[in-house]
Amino acid sequence: MTEEVQRHSVHTLVFRSLKRTHDMFLNSQGSLPPVDELAEKIKRGIKSRDSYSLVLDKVKQSKSVRSISSEMKQDRTFDSDGNADIQEQTETSVVPYNSGGAVAVQQNTTITSIIPRKAPAMPKPKWHAPWKLYRVISGHLGWVRCVTVEPGNEWFATGSADRVIKVWELATGKLKVSLTGHISSVRGLAVSPRHPYLFSCGEDRQVKCWDLEYNKVIRHYHGHLSAVYSLALHPTIDVLITAGRDATARVWDMRTKANVHTLTGHTNTIASVISQAAEPQVITGSHDCTIRLWDLAAGKSIATLTNHKKSIRAVTFHPTLYMFASASPDNIKQWKCPEGVFIQNLSGHNAIVNCLAINPEGVLVSGADNGTLHCWDWRTGYNFQRLQAPVQPGSMDSESGIFSMTFDQSGSRLITTEADKTIKIYKEDDTATEESHPIHWRPEILKRRKY
């Protein structure tokens, strides 16, 4: 006779199973699994080697030094007068005995004593004459955002938020011509050294090529998805590079208007793009705090420089040296081409630096959002002059920002474009001498590096 199996609902069976499992593991559920001694030993060894490998090497060295010195003490023999036999000791000692009382360093031993190094001295800066404002040009009806000087050094062009490009005589400051066509603020200008062309870009996403013989637009370059903030011409190839808020730099064939490359990689607005004949042929500075060096032939990034901690608004090449500079609110940095090796920081311009310009004499000028101009000696990074640009009468002090600047072709005139709707031209003070404006050079105070 078979026993009838009692039937339970699934719910009851599941709860029974849970109760059995709970009862089985109740005693040991609070305790940890047993420690594997071998695994712990390996883990400790790896951690100590990773964190303290340099210290451990030093410990080994000091132990070996101690053992050598203890051996020397044991082997020391005394002469009849009770003095130590020094000759034998000096042959094996780390720091040999010197009868004059001074410590001598033995070069042929593996362990050498640490000698305090002489503190590095800052090289003396070259004297530069201070710069002074000598001309203010007004004519634009909005912020003047960009400037370029033509290769013949006879005139310069400025672009403004009033959507007009104005061409001015450099010698007299008189207006030659006004070019209208942009439907938003003009943000970048460049004059071709080999063609009678002026290139412009703006916040209307347009890149235009103007024929200066007819003062008319002859080409448009379409492709940017947002405002175009900067443009550069390649010095030897008929190529135009533009960059802007869509985080891309675009390489255009000047003649056919074809988009040859789109340089992608930045993650935020590209504020500045520059070009040179040598490698890297294109450099961009962006609000994503990085500088990128580009291979123009391949259309790819060669290197990304991440030293800046804040957005980079300006990059510029040195006219004679194979170097470039970049500006950010944290620092102005100097770099060496072609790899982008960091050279030095120029600290002290504590503002949002919008623009940089360098002349062949080695004067670097930085202009900021608060209207301050700082002049630096390129080689030493010495800040030899600080200027505050005066605002146009009737403007508020808050309208003293400097948006762009450039030296003329001779390097003797500095042209700045500003938020008070004016263009200011600076020149070196002819009356200044090294006696009247001495270098306040204090080599004992070295600039502390900030990491």
CSV table of C-alpha atoms in Angstrom, one decimal:
chain,number,residue,atom,x,y,z
A,1,MET,CA,0.0,0.0,0.0
A,2,THR,CA,1.6,3.2,-1.1
A,3,GLU,CA,1.6,6.4,1.0
A,4,GLU,CA,-0.1,9.3,-0.6
A,5,VAL,CA,2.3,12.3,-1.0
A,6,GLN,CA,1.0,15.4,0.5
A,7,ARG,CA,0.7,18.2,-2.0
A,8,HIS,CA,1.8,21.7,-1.2
A,9,SER,CA,1.6,24.9,-3.2
A,10,VAL,CA,4.8,26.2,-4.9
A,11,HIS,CA,4.7,29.2,-2.5
A,12,THR,CA,5.0,26.9,0.5
A,13,LEU,CA,7.7,24.8,-1.0
A,14,VAL,CA,9.8,27.9,-1.9
A,15,PHE,CA,9.5,29.3,1.7
A,16,ARG,CA,10.5,25.8,3.1
A,17,SER,CA,13.5,25.8,0.9
A,18,LEU,CA,14.5,29.3,2.0
A,19,LYS,CA,14.1,28.3,5.7
A,20,ARG,CA,16.3,25.2,5.3
A,21,THR,CA,18.9,27.3,3.5
A,22,HIS,CA,18.8,30.0,6.2
A,23,ASP,CA,19.1,27.4,9.0
A,24,MET,CA,22.0,25.7,7.2
A,25,PHE,CA,24.1,28.9,6.9
A,26,LEU,CA,23.0,30.7,10.0
A,27,ASN,CA,26.0,29.7,12.1
A,28,SER,CA,28.7,30.8,9.6
A,29,GLN,CA,27.0,33.7,7.8
A,30,GLY,CA,28.8,36.4,9.9
A,31,SER,CA,32.3,34.9,9.5
A,32,LEU,CA,34.7,35.7,6.7
A,33,PRO,CA,36.3,33.0,4.4
A,34,PRO,CA,39.7,31.7,5.6
A,35,VAL,CA,42.7,33.9,4.7
A,36,ASP,CA,45.0,32.6,2.0
A,37,GLU,CA,48.5,33.3,3.4
A,38,LEU,CA,50.3,32.9,0.0
A,39,ALA,CA,47.9,35.2,-1.8
A,40,GLU,CA,48.2,37.9,0.9
A,41,LYS,CA,52.0,37.7,0.8
A,42,ILE,CA,52.1,38.1,-3.0
A,43,LYS,CA,49.6,41.0,-2.8
A,44,ARG,CA,51.7,42.8,-0.1
A,45,GLY,CA,54.9,42.3,-2.2
A,46,ILE,CA,53.4,43.7,-5.3
A,47,LYS,CA,51.9,46.7,-3.4
A,48,SER,CA,55.2,47.5,-1.7
A,49,ARG,CA,57.2,47.2,-4.9
A,50,ASP,CA,54.8,49.5,-6.7
A,51,SER,CA,54.6,52.2,-4.0
A,52,TYR,CA,58.0,52.0,-2.4
A,53,SER,CA,60.4,50.6,-5.0
A,54,LEU,CA,62.6,53.7,-5.0
A,55,VAL,CA,62.7,53.8,-1.2
A,56,LEU,CA,63.5,50.1,-1.0
A,57,ASP,CA,66.5,50.6,-3.3
A,58,LYS,CA,67.8,53.3,-1.0
A,59,VAL,CA,67.4,51.1,2.0
A,60,LYS,CA,69.4,48.4,0.3
A,61,GLN,CA,72.1,50.9,-0.5
A,62,SER,CA,72.3,52.2,3.0
A,63,LYS,CA,72.5,48.7,4.4
A,64,SER,CA,75.4,47.9,2.1
A,65,VAL,CA,77.1,51.1,3.2
A,66,ARG,CA,76.6,50.1,6.8
A,67,SER,CA,78.0,46.6,6.3
A,68,ILE,CA,81.1,48.1,4.5
A,69,SER,CA,81.7,50.6,7.4
A,70,SER,CA,81.3,47.8,10.0
A,71,GLU,CA,83.9,45.6,8.1
A,72,MET,CA,86.3,48.6,8.0
A,73,LYS,CA,85.9,49.0,11.8
A,74,GLN,CA,86.8,45.4,12.4
A,75,ASP,CA,89.8,45.4,10.0
A,76,ARG,CA,91.2,48.6,11.5
A,77,THR,CA,94.6,48.2,12.9
A,78,PHE,CA,96.4,50.5,15.4
A,79,ASP,CA,100.0,51.6,15.2
A,80,SER,CA,102.3,51.8,18.2
A,81,ASP,CA,101.1,55.4,19.1
A,82,GLY,CA,97.5,54.2,19.4
A,83,ASN,CA,96.3,56.0,16.2
A,84,ALA,CA,94.3,54.2,13.5
A,85,ASP,CA,96.2,53.0,10.5
A,86,ILE,CA,94.5,55.5,8.1
A,87,GLN,CA,96.1,54.4,4.9
A,88,GLU,CA,94.4,51.0,4.7
A,89,GLN,CA,91.0,52.6,5.5
A,90,THR,CA,91.1,55.3,2.9
A,91,GLU,CA,91.4,52.7,0.1
A,92,THR,CA,88.0,51.2,0.8
A,93,SER,CA,86.1,54.0,2.4
A,94,VAL,CA,83.1,55.7,0.9
A,95,VAL,CA,84.2,59.2,1.9
A,96,PRO,CA,88.0,59.0,2.3
A,97,TYR,CA,90.0,60.7,5.1
A,98,ASN,CA,91.6,64.0,4.1
A,99,SER,CA,94.3,65.4,6.4
A,100,GLY,CA,93.2,69.0,5.7
A,101,GLY,CA,89.8,68.3,7.4
A,102,ALA,CA,87.7,68.8,4.3
A,103,VAL,CA,85.5,66.0,2.9
A,104,ALA,CA,86.7,64.7,-0.5
A,105,VAL,CA,84.5,62.8,-2.9
A,106,GLN,CA,86.0,59.7,-4.3
A,107,GLN,CA,84.9,59.3,-8.0
A,108,ASN,CA,85.8,55.7,-8.6
A,109,THR,CA,83.5,54.2,-6.0
A,110,THR,CA,80.0,53.0,-6.8
A,111,ILE,CA,78.4,55.1,-4.0
A,112,THR,CA,79.1,58.8,-4.0
A,113,SER,CA,78.2,61.3,-1.3
A,114,ILE,CA,75.4,63.8,-2.0
A,115,ILE,CA,76.9,67.3,-2.7
A,116,PRO,CA,74.5,70.2,-2.5
A,117,ARG,CA,74.0,71.6,-6.0
A,118,LYS,CA,74.2,75.3,-6.7
A,119,ALA,CA,70.8,76.8,-7.1
A,120,PRO,CA,70.0,77.5,-10.8
A,121,ALA,CA,70.2,81.2,-11.6
A,122,MET,CA,67.8,82.8,-14.0
A,123,PRO,CA,69.6,84.2,-17.0
A,124,LYS,CA,69.6,88.0,-17.3
A,125,PRO,CA,66.8,89.2,-19.6
A,126,LYS,CA,67.5,91.3,-22.7
A,127,TRP,CA,66.5,94.9,-22.3
A,128,HIS,CA,63.5,96.0,-24.4
A,129,ALA,CA,62.2,99.5,-24.7
A,130,PRO,CA,58.8,100.0,-23.1
A,131,TRP,CA,55.8,100.3,-25.4
A,132,LYS,CA,53.5,103.3,-25.4
A,133,LEU,CA,50.1,104.1,-27.0
A,134,TYR,CA,50.4,106.5,-29.8
A,135,ARG,CA,47.2,106.2,-31.9
A,136,VAL,CA,43.5,105.3,-31.3
A,137,ILE,CA,41.3,104.7,-34.3
A,138,SER,CA,37.6,104.6,-33.9
A,139,GLY,CA,35.1,103.8,-36.7
A,140,HIS,CA,33.5,100.5,-35.9
A,141,LEU,CA,30.1,100.3,-34.2
A,142,GLY,CA,30.7,97.1,-32.3
A,143,TRP,CA,33.4,95.1,-30.5
A,144,VAL,CA,36.5,94.9,-32.8
A,145,ARG,CA,37.2,91.1,-32.8
A,146,CYS,CA,40.1,90.5,-35.3
A,147,VAL,CA,43.0,92.2,-37.1
A,148,THR,CA,45.4,91.3,-39.8
A,149,VAL,CA,48.3,93.2,-41.5
A,150,GLU,CA,48.9,92.8,-45.2
A,151,PRO,CA,52.4,91.5,-46.3
A,152,GLY,CA,53.4,94.9,-47.9
A,153,ASN,CA,52.9,96.6,-44.5
A,154,GLU,CA,50.9,99.4,-46.0
A,155,TRP,CA,47.4,98.7,-44.6
A,156,PHE,CA,45.6,96.5,-42.1
A,157,ALA,CA,42.1,95.1,-41.9
A,158,THR,CA,39.8,94.7,-38.8
A,159,GLY,CA,36.6,92.8,-38.4
A,160,SER,CA,33.9,93.7,-35.9
A,161,ALA,CA,30.7,92.7,-34.2
A,162,ASP,CA,29.0,95.4,-36.4
A,163,ARG,CA,29.4,92.8,-39.3
A,164,VAL,CA,31.8,95.1,-41.3
A,165,ILE,CA,35.4,94.5,-42.3
A,166,LYS,CA,37.3,97.8,-42.5
A,167,VAL,CA,40.6,98.4,-44.2
A,168,TRP,CA,42.9,101.1,-42.7
A,169,GLU,CA,46.1,102.8,-43.8
A,170,LEU,CA,48.9,101.8,-41.3
A,171,ALA,CA,50.9,105.0,-41.6
A,172,THR,CA,48.0,107.5,-41.1
A,173,GLY,CA,45.2,105.4,-39.6
A,174,LYS,CA,42.7,106.6,-42.2
A,175,LEU,CA,39.9,104.4,-43.4
A,176,LYS,CA,40.5,103.1,-47.0
A,177,VAL,CA,37.4,100.9,-47.5
A,178,SER,CA,34.6,99.1,-45.7
A,179,LEU,CA,33.5,95.6,-46.8
A,180,THR,CA,30.0,94.4,-46.0
A,181,GLY,CA,28.6,90.9,-46.5
A,182,HIS,CA,28.7,89.0,-43.2
A,183,ILE,CA,25.4,88.7,-41.4
A,184,SER,CA,27.0,88.3,-38.0
A,185,SER,CA,30.1,89.2,-36.0
A,186,VAL,CA,33.4,88.9,-38.0
A,187,ARG,CA,35.8,86.7,-35.9
A,188,GLY,CA,38.8,86.0,-38.1
A,189,LEU,CA,40.8,87.7,-40.9
A,190,ALA,CA,43.9,86.8,-43.0
A,191,VAL,CA,45.5,88.3,-46.1
A,192,SER,CA,47.1,86.0,-48.6
A,193,PRO,CA,50.8,86.8,-49.3
A,194,ARG,CA,50.6,85.3,-52.8
A,195,HIS,CA,47.2,86.4,-54.0
A,196,PRO,CA,45.2,89.7,-53.8
A,197,TYR,CA,42.8,87.9,-51.5
A,198,LEU,CA,41.4,88.6,-48.0
A,199,PHE,CA,39.8,85.7,-46.1
A,200,SER,CA,37.2,86.3,-43.4
A,201,CYS,CA,35.1,84.1,-41.1
A,202,GLY,CA,32.4,84.8,-38.6
A,203,GLU,CA,29.7,83.8,-36.3
A,204,ASP,CA,27.3,83.3,-39.3
A,205,ARG,CA,29.2,80.1,-40.1
A,206,GLN,CA,30.5,81.7,-43.3
A,207,VAL,CA,34.0,81.7,-44.6
A,208,LYS,CA,34.5,84.2,-47.4
A,209,CYS,CA,37.3,85.0,-49.9
A,210,TRP,CA,37.4,88.7,-51.0
A,211,ASP,CA,39.1,89.8,-54.1
A,212,LEU,CA,40.8,93.0,-53.1
A,213,GLU,CA,41.1,94.3,-56.7
A,214,TYR,CA,37.3,94.5,-56.9
A,215,ASN,CA,36.4,94.5,-53.1
A,216,LYS,CA,33.9,91.7,-53.7
A,217,VAL,CA,33.4,88.2,-52.4
A,218,ILE,CA,34.5,85.6,-55.0
A,219,ARG,CA,34.3,82.4,-53.0
A,220,HIS,CA,32.4,80.9,-50.1
A,221,TYR,CA,33.6,77.8,-48.1
A,222,HIS,CA,30.6,75.9,-46.8
A,223,GLY,CA,30.8,73.2,-44.2
A,224,HIS,CA,31.1,74.5,-40.6
A,225,LEU,CA,28.1,73.6,-38.4
A,226,SER,CA,28.5,76.5,-36.1
A,227,ALA,CA,30.3,79.8,-35.6
A,228,VAL,CA,33.8,80.0,-37.1
A,229,TYR,CA,36.2,81.7,-34.6
A,230,SER,CA,39.6,81.5,-36.3
A,231,LEU,CA,41.3,81.0,-39.6
A,232,ALA,CA,44.9,80.6,-40.9
A,233,LEU,CA,46.5,80.5,-44.3
A,234,HIS,CA,49.3,78.0,-45.0
A,235,PRO,CA,52.4,80.0,-46.0
A,236,THR,CA,53.5,77.8,-49.0
A,237,ILE,CA,50.4,75.8,-50.1
A,238,ASP,CA,47.1,77.3,-51.4
A,239,VAL,CA,45.3,75.9,-48.4
A,240,LEU,CA,43.0,77.6,-45.8
A,241,ILE,CA,42.4,76.3,-42.3
A,242,THR,CA,39.3,77.4,-40.3
A,243,ALA,CA,38.2,76.4,-36.8
A,244,GLY,CA,35.3,77.2,-34.6
A,245,ARG,CA,32.5,76.2,-32.2
A,246,ASP,CA,31.8,72.9,-33.8
A,247,ALA,CA,35.1,71.6,-32.3
A,248,THR,CA,36.6,70.8,-35.7
A,249,ALA,CA,39.2,72.5,-37.9
A,250,ARG,CA,38.6,72.3,-41.6
A,251,VAL,CA,41.2,72.4,-44.3
A,252,TRP,CA,40.0,73.9,-47.6
A,253,ASP,CA,41.5,74.0,-51.0
A,254,MET,CA,41.6,77.8,-51.6
A,255,ARG,CA,40.9,77.5,-55.3
A,256,THR,CA,38.4,74.7,-55.7
A,257,LYS,CA,36.6,75.3,-52.3
A,258,ALA,CA,36.9,71.6,-51.5
A,259,ASN,CA,37.0,70.5,-47.9
A,260,VAL,CA,40.3,68.6,-48.0
A,261,HIS,CA,40.3,67.4,-44.4
A,262,THR,CA,38.2,67.8,-41.3
A,263,LEU,CA,40.5,67.7,-38.3
A,264,THR,CA,38.4,66.1,-35.5
A,265,GLY,CA,39.5,65.3,-32.0
A,266,HIS,CA,38.8,68.3,-29.8
A,267,THR,CA,35.8,68.0,-27.5
A,268,ASN,CA,35.0,71.8,-27.3
A,269,THR,CA,35.2,75.0,-29.2
A,270,ILE,CA,38.5,75.6,-31.0
A,271,ALA,CA,39.4,79.2,-30.2
A,272,SER,CA,42.6,79.5,-32.2
A,273,VAL,CA,44.3,77.9,-35.2
A,274,ILE,CA,47.8,78.7,-36.7
A,275,SER,CA,49.7,77.3,-39.6
A,276,GLN,CA,53.4,77.1,-40.7
A,277,ALA,CA,55.4,75.5,-43.5
A,278,ALA,CA,57.4,73.2,-41.1
A,279,GLU,CA,56.0,70.3,-39.0
A,280,PRO,CA,53.6,70.5,-37.3
A,281,GLN,CA,51.9,72.4,-40.1
A,282,VAL,CA,48.7,73.1,-38.1
A,283,ILE,CA,48.3,73.8,-34.4
A,284,THR,CA,44.9,74.3,-32.6
A,285,GLY,CA,44.1,75.6,-29.1
A,286,SER,CA,40.7,74.8,-27.7
A,287,HIS,CA,38.3,75.4,-24.8
A,288,ASP,CA,38.8,71.6,-23.9
A,289,CYS,CA,42.1,72.8,-22.3
A,290,THR,CA,44.3,70.9,-24.9
A,291,ILE,CA,46.5,71.9,-27.8
A,292,ARG,CA,46.7,69.6,-30.8
A,293,LEU,CA,49.5,69.3,-33.3
A,294,TRP,CA,48.2,68.1,-36.7
A,295,ASP,CA,49.7,66.2,-39.6
A,296,LEU,CA,48.3,68.2,-42.5
A,297,ALA,CA,49.0,65.5,-45.2
A,298,ALA,CA,47.2,62.7,-43.3
A,299,GLY,CA,44.6,64.9,-41.6
A,300,LYS,CA,45.3,63.4,-38.2
A,301,SER,CA,46.5,64.5,-34.8
A,302,ILE,CA,50.2,64.0,-34.1
A,303,ALA,CA,50.2,65.0,-30.5
A,304,THR,CA,47.8,66.4,-27.8
A,305,LEU,CA,49.3,68.7,-25.2
A,306,THR,CA,47.4,68.6,-21.9
A,307,ASN,CA,49.5,70.8,-19.7
A,308,HIS,CA,47.0,73.7,-19.5
A,309,LYS,CA,44.3,73.5,-16.8
A,310,LYS,CA,42.0,76.0,-18.3
A,311,SER,CA,40.7,76.8,-21.8
A,312,ILE,CA,43.2,78.0,-24.4
A,313,ARG,CA,42.2,81.1,-26.3
A,314,ALA,CA,45.3,81.9,-28.2
A,315,VAL,CA,48.3,80.1,-29.8
A,316,THR,CA,51.0,81.8,-31.9
A,317,PHE,CA,54.3,80.9,-33.6
A,318,HIS,CA,57.6,82.7,-32.9
A,319,PRO,CA,58.6,84.5,-36.1
A,320,THR,CA,62.2,83.4,-36.1
A,321,LEU,CA,62.6,80.4,-33.6
A,322,TYR,CA,61.1,77.0,-34.1
A,323,MET,CA,58.7,77.5,-31.2
A,324,PHE,CA,55.2,78.6,-30.3
A,325,ALA,CA,53.3,80.0,-27.3
A,326,SER,CA,49.9,79.3,-25.9
A,327,ALA,CA,47.7,81.4,-23.6
A,328,SER,CA,45.2,80.4,-21.0
A,329,PRO,CA,44.0,82.0,-17.7
A,330,ASP,CA,46.3,79.7,-15.7
A,331,ASN,CA,49.6,80.5,-17.6
A,332,ILE,CA,51.2,81.4,-20.8
A,333,LYS,CA,53.3,78.5,-22.0
A,334,GLN,CA,56.2,78.2,-24.4
A,335,TRP,CA,56.7,75.0,-26.5
A,336,LYS,CA,59.3,73.7,-28.9
A,337,CYS,CA,58.3,72.3,-32.3
A,338,PRO,CA,58.0,69.7,-33.8
A,339,GLU,CA,57.0,67.4,-30.8
A,340,GLY,CA,55.5,70.2,-28.6
A,341,VAL,CA,58.1,69.9,-25.8
A,342,PHE,CA,57.3,72.2,-22.9
A,343,ILE,CA,59.9,74.9,-22.3
A,344,GLN,CA,58.7,77.3,-19.6
A,345,ASN,CA,55.7,79.1,-18.0
A,346,LEU,CA,55.2,82.8,-18.1
A,347,SER,CA,53.2,83.4,-15.0
A,348,GLY,CA,51.6,86.6,-13.8
A,349,HIS,CA,49.0,87.6,-16.3
A,350,ASN,CA,46.1,86.7,-14.0
A,351,ALA,CA,43.2,87.3,-16.4
A,352,ILE,CA,41.5,85.6,-19.3
A,353,VAL,CA,44.2,86.0,-22.0
A,354,ASN,CA,42.5,86.4,-25.4
A,355,CYS,CA,45.5,87.0,-27.6
A,356,LEU,CA,49.2,86.8,-28.1
A,357,ALA,CA,51.7,88.4,-30.5
A,358,ILE,CA,55.5,88.0,-30.8
A,359,ASN,CA,57.9,90.2,-32.8
A,360,PRO,CA,61.4,89.2,-34.2
A,361,GLU,CA,63.1,91.0,-31.3
A,362,GLY,CA,61.7,88.4,-28.8
A,363,VAL,CA,59.0,90.6,-27.3
A,364,LEU,CA,55.9,88.5,-26.5
A,365,VAL,CA,52.7,90.6,-25.7
A,366,SER,CA,49.6,89.1,-24.1
A,367,GLY,CA,46.2,90.9,-24.1
A,368,ALA,CA,43.4,90.1,-21.7
A,369,ASP,CA,39.7,90.5,-21.2
A,370,ASN,CA,40.2,93.1,-18.5
A,371,GLY,CA,42.2,95.4,-20.8
A,372,THR,CA,45.6,94.6,-19.5
A,373,LEU,CA,48.7,94.2,-21.8
A,374,HIS,CA,51.7,92.3,-20.5
A,375,CYS,CA,55.1,92.5,-22.3
A,376,TRP,CA,57.5,89.6,-21.8
A,377,ASP,CA,61.1,88.8,-22.8
A,378,TRP,CA,60.7,85.6,-24.7
A,379,ARG,CA,64.0,83.9,-23.7
A,380,THR,CA,63.8,84.4,-20.0
A,381,GLY,CA,60.1,84.9,-19.4
A,382,TYR,CA,60.7,88.2,-17.7
A,383,ASN,CA,57.6,90.5,-17.5
A,384,PHE,CA,59.2,93.8,-18.3
A,385,GLN,CA,56.0,95.9,-18.7
A,386,ARG,CA,52.4,96.0,-17.7
A,387,LEU,CA,49.9,98.3,-19.5
A,388,GLN,CA,46.3,99.0,-18.9
A,389,ALA,CA,44.6,100.1,-22.1
A,390,PRO,CA,42.6,103.3,-21.5
A,391,VAL,CA,38.9,103.1,-22.7
A,392,GLN,CA,37.5,105.4,-25.2
A,393,PRO,CA,35.8,108.5,-23.6
A,394,GLY,CA,32.2,107.7,-23.0
A,395,SER,CA,32.8,103.9,-22.6
A,396,MET,CA,32.5,102.0,-19.3
A,397,ASP,CA,35.6,100.6,-17.7
A,398,SER,CA,34.2,97.1,-18.2
A,399,GLU,CA,34.5,97.7,-22.0
A,400,SER,CA,38.3,97.5,-21.8
A,401,GLY,CA,38.8,94.0,-23.1
A,402,ILE,CA,41.5,93.2,-25.7
A,403,PHE,CA,40.2,90.7,-28.3
A,404,SER,CA,43.0,90.4,-30.8
A,405,MET,CA,46.5,91.8,-31.5
A,406,THR,CA,49.2,91.6,-34.1
A,407,PHE,CA,52.6,93.2,-34.8
A,408,ASP,CA,53.0,94.8,-38.2
A,409,GLN,CA,55.5,93.2,-40.6
A,410,SER,CA,58.4,95.2,-39.1
A,411,GLY,CA,57.6,94.3,-35.5
A,412,SER,CA,57.8,97.9,-34.5
A,413,ARG,CA,54.0,98.6,-34.3
A,414,LEU,CA,51.5,96.7,-32.2
A,415,ILE,CA,47.9,96.9,-33.2
A,416,THR,CA,45.2,95.8,-30.7
A,417,THR,CA,41.4,95.6,-31.2
A,418,GLU,CA,39.2,96.2,-28.2
A,419,ALA,CA,35.8,96.0,-26.6
A,420,ASP,CA,35.4,99.8,-26.5
A,421,LYS,CA,35.0,99.6,-30.4
A,422,THR,CA,38.5,101.1,-31.0
A,423,ILE,CA,41.7,100.0,-32.6
A,424,LYS,CA,44.8,101.0,-30.6
A,425,ILE,CA,48.4,101.2,-32.1
A,426,TYR,CA,51.4,101.0,-29.8
A,427,LYS,CA,55.1,101.7,-30.5
A,428,GLU,CA,58.3,101.5,-28.6
A,429,ASP,CA,59.2,104.5,-26.5
A,430,ASP,CA,62.2,106.2,-28.4
A,431,THR,CA,63.3,108.2,-25.4
A,432,ALA,CA,63.6,105.2,-23.1
A,433,THR,CA,67.1,104.0,-22.2
A,434,GLU,CA,68.4,101.2,-19.9
A,435,GLU,CA,69.1,103.9,-17.3
A,436,SER,CA,65.6,105.5,-17.4
A,437,HIS,CA,63.8,102.1,-17.5
A,438,PRO,CA,66.1,99.6,-15.8
A,439,ILE,CA,65.4,95.9,-15.6
A,440,HIS,CA,64.3,95.0,-12.1
A,441,TRP,CA,66.1,91.7,-12.3
A,442,ARG,CA,66.4,89.7,-9.1
A,443,PRO,CA,68.1,86.4,-9.9
A,444,GLU,CA,68.1,85.2,-6.3
A,445,ILE,CA,64.3,84.9,-6.4
A,446,LEU,CA,63.5,82.1,-8.8
A,447,LYS,CA,60.0,81.5,-10.1
A,448,ARG,CA,58.5,78.6,-8.2
A,449,ARG,CA,57.1,75.9,-10.5
A,450,LYS,CA,53.4,75.2,-10.1
A,451,TYR,CA,52.3,71.6,-10.6
